[in-house]
Coordinates of C-alpha atoms in Angstrom, one line a residue:
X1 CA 0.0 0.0 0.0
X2 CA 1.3 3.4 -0.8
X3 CA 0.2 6.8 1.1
X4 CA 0.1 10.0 -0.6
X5 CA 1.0 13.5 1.2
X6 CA 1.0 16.4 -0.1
X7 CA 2.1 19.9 0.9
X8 CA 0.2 21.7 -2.0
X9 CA 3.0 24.7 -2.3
X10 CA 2.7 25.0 1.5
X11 CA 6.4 24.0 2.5
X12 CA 5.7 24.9 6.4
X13 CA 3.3 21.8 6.1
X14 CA 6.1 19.2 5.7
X15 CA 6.9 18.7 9.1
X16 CA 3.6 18.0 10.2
X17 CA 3.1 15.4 6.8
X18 CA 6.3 13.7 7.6
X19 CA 4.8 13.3 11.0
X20 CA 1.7 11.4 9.9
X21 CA 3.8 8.6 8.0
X22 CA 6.0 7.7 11.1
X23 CA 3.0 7.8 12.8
X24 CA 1.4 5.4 10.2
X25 CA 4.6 3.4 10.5
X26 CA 6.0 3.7 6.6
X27 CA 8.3 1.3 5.6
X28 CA 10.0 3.4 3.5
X29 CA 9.6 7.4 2.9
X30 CA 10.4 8.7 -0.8
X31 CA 10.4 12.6 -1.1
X32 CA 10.6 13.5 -4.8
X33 CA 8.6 17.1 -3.8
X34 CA 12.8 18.6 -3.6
X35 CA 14.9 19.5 -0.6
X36 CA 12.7 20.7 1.7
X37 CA 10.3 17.6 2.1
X38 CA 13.6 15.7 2.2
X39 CA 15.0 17.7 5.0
X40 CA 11.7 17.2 6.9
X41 CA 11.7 13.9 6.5
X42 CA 15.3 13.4 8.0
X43 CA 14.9 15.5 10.8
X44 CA 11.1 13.7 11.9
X45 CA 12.9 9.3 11.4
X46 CA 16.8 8.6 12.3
X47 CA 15.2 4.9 11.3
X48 CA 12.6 4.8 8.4
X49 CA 14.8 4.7 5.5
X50 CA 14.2 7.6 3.4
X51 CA 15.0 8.0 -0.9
X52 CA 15.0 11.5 -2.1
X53 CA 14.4 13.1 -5.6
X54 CA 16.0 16.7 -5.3
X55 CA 17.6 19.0 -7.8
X56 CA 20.6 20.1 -5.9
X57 CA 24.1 18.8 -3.6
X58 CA 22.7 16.2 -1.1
X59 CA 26.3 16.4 0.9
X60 CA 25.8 20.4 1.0
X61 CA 22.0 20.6 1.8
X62 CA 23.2 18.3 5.1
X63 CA 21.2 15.0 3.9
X64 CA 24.1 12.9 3.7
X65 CA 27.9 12.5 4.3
X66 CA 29.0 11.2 1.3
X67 CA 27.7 10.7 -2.5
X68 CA 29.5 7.1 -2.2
X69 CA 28.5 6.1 1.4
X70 CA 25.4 8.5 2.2
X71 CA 25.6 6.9 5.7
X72 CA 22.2 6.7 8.1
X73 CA 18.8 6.0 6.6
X74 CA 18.5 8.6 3.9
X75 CA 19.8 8.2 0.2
X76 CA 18.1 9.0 -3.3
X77 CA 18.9 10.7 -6.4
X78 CA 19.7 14.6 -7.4
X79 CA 19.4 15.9 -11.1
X80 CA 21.9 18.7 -10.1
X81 CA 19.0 21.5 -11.8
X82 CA 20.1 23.8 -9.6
X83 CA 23.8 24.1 -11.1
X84 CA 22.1 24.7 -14.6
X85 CA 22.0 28.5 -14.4
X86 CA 24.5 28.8 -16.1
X87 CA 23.7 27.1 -19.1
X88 CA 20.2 28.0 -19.2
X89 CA 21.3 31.6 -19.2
X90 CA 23.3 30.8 -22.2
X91 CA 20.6 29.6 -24.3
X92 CA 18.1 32.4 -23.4
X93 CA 21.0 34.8 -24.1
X94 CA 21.7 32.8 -27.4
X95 CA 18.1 32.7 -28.2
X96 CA 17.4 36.4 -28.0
X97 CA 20.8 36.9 -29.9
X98 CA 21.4 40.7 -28.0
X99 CA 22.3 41.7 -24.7
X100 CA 19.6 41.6 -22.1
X101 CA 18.3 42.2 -18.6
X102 CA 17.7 38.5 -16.6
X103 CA 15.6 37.8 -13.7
X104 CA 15.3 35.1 -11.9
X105 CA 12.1 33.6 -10.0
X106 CA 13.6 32.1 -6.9
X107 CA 10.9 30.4 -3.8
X108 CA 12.4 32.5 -0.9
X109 CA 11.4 29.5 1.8
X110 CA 13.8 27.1 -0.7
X111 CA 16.4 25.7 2.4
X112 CA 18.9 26.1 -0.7
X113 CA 17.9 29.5 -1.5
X114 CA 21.4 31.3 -1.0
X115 CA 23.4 28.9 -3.1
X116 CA 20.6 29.1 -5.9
X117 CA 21.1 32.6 -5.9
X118 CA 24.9 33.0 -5.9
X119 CA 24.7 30.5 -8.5
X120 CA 22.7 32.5 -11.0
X121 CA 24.6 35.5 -9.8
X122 CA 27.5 34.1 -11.2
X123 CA 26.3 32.9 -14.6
X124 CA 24.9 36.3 -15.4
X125 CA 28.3 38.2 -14.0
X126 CA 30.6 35.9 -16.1
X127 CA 28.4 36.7 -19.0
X128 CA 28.1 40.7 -17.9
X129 CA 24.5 40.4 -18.1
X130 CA 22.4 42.8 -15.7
X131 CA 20.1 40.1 -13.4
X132 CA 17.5 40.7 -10.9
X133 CA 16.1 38.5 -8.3
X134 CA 12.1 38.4 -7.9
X135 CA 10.5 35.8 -5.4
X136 CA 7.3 33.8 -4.6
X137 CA 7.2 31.4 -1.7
X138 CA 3.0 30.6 -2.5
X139 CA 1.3 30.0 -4.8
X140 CA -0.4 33.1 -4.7
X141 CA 2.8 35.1 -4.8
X142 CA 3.7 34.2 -8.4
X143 CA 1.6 36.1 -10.2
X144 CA 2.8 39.3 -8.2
X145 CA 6.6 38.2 -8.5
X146 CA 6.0 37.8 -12.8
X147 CA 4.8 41.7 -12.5
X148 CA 7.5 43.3 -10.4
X149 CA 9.9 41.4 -13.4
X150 CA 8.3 43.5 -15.9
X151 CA 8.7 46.3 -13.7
X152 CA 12.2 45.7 -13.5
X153 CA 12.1 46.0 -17.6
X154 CA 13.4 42.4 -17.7
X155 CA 13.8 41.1 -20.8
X156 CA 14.1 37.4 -20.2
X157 CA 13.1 35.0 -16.9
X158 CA 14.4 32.3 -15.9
X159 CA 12.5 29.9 -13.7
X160 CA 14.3 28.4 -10.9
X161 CA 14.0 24.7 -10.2
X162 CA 11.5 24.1 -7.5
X163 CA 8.5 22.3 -6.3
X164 CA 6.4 25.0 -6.2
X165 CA 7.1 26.3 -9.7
X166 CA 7.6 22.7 -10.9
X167 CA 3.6 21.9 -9.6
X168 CA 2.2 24.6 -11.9
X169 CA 3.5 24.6 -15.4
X170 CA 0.6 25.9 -16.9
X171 CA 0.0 29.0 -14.8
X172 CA 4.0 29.7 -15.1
X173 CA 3.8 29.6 -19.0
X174 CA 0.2 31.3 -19.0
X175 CA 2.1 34.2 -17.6
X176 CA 5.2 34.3 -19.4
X177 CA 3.1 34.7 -22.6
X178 CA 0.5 37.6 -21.0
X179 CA 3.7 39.1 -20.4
X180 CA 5.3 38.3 -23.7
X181 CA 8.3 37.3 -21.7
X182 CA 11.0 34.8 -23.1
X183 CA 11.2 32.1 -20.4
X184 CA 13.3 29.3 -19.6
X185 CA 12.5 26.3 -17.4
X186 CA 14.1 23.0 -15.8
X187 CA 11.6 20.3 -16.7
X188 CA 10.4 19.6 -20.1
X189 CA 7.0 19.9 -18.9
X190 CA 7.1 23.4 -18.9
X191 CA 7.8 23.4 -22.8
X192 CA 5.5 20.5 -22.6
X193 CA 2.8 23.2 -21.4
X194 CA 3.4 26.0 -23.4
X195 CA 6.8 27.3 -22.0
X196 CA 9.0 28.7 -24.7
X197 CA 12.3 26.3 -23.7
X198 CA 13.5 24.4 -21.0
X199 CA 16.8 22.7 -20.2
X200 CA 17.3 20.3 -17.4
X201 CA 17.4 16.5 -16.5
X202 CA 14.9 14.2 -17.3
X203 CA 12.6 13.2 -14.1
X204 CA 10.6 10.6 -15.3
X205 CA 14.0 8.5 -15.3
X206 CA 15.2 9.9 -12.0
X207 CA 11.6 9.0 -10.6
X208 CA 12.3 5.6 -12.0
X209 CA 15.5 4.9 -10.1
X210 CA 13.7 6.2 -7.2
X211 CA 11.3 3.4 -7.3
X212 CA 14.1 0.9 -7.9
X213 CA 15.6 2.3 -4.9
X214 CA 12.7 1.6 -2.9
X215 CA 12.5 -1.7 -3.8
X216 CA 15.7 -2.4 -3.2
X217 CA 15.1 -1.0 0.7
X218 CA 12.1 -3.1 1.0
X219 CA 14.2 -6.6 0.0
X220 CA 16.8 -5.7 2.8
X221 CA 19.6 -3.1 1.6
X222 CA 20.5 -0.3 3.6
X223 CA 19.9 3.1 2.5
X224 CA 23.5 3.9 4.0
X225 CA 25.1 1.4 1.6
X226 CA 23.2 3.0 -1.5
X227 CA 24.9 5.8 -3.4
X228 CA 23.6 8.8 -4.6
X229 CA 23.0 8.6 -8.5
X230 CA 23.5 12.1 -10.0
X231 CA 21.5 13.1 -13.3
X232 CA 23.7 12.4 -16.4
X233 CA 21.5 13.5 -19.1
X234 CA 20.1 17.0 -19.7
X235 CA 17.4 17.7 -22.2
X236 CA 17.0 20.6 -24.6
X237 CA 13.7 21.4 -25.1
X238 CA 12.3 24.3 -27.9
X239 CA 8.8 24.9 -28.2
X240 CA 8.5 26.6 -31.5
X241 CA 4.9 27.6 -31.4
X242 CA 5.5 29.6 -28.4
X243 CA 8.3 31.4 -29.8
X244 CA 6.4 32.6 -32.7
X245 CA 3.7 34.0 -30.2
X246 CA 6.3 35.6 -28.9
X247 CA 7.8 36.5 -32.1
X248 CA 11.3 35.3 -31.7
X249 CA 13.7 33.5 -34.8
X250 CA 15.0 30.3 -32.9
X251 CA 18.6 30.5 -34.3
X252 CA 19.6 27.2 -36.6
X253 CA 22.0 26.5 -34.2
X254 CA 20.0 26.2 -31.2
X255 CA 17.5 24.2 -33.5
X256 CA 20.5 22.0 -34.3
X257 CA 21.1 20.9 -30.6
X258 CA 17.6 20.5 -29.2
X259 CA 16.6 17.0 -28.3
X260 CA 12.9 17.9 -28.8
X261 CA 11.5 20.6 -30.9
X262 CA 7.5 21.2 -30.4
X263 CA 6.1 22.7 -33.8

């Protein structure tokens, strides 16, 4: 039997969720919802064993010792999405073929929020392209956050890799386009939805080793003993339609590299 929590953009409500399944004595906790539900999870059980889907360094967010030994009851998989600013800022910059002003939708509760941040700081210095920072940490704050980017004349966003942007594609791309804002996203479900491009790793397969993990756990292995399996493809995603809205010429060689192109 499996048993479904969710914390429906509320990450204050994790705690209390992570509560409920020790309570309900879980064999086996999986947190593919990103750091935070990972972290909750780890601080509520030193004994459930625990597999994690996150998007950034395991060893620095304090869930494990090593990527080789993880050591205690918690292991999983990261895509590493988070150290992708870099290159996503690249292909926005190479896809609006000028110089332009970047911001950056960051969820201010994110645990990992500082790192995130320098990060994308750093890819658009080493570019010496102008970046602001606008945040959301509800649901009902993203709307808000895509109007102070406008006011902030950006010319580009880039949407950070997080649970609560990654639960609402739709809305994310909805407002990108009543904006007529270039956007680029981690998950190919974004593009999927009506985003203009997205570049990241590809979760259904990290969702899949998840489950192998788990089953692994449940036949006797120790999470300890399991190590962390990193992301080793990323996906290139264009969605052609979109850019047309938007009236943008998707360069041949950008065209040329994309794994998917949505026409």
């Amino acid at each position: 039997m499996i048993e479904y929590r969710w914390g429906h953009g509320e990450s204050t409500r994790l705690p209390e969720l992570a509560a409920d399944l020790i309570r309900r004595a879980a064999n086996v906790i999986v947190t593919p919802g990103g750091v935070a539900a990972a972290l909750a999870a780890k601080a509520a059980t030193a004994t459930i064993p625990i597999v994690f889907v996150i998007g950034v360094d395991p060893v620095q967010a304090g869930l494990v010792v090593s990527l080789n030994r993880p050591g205690g009851n918690v292991t999983g998989i990261t895509s590493m999405n988070s150290g992708l600013a870099a290159k996503q800022l690249g292909l926005l910059h190479q896809l609006l073929q000028r110089d332009a002003r970047f911001v950056v939708l960051v969820n201010s509760s994110n645990p990992q929020i500082r790192l995130a941040v320098a990060d994308v700081k750093a890819a658009a210095a080493a570019m010496g392209q102008p970046l602001d920072i606008v945040t959301a940490k509800t649901n009902r704050e993203i709307t808000p956050a895509f109007k102070e980017a406008v006011q902030k004349r950006a010319d580009a966003i880039l949407i950070s890799p997080d649970p609560l942007f990654s639960s609402r594609p739709v809305q994310l791309a909805t407002l990108a386009a009543r904006h007529a804002m270039p956007a680029i996203y981690a998950l190919r479900e974004f593009a999927e939805s009506g985003g203009l491009i997205s570049y990241g790793s590809n979760f259904t397969d990290m969702f899949r080793q998840a489950g192998t993990y788990v089953a692994r756990i449940l036949k006797g292995e120790k999470p300890a003993d399991l190590p962390i399996l990193q992301a080793t493809k990323f996906e290139l995603v264009i969605n052609l339609q979109t850019a047309e809205v938007l009236g943008l010429a998707v360069p041949p060689s950008l065209l040329a590299i994309a794994d998917e192109v949505i026409e």
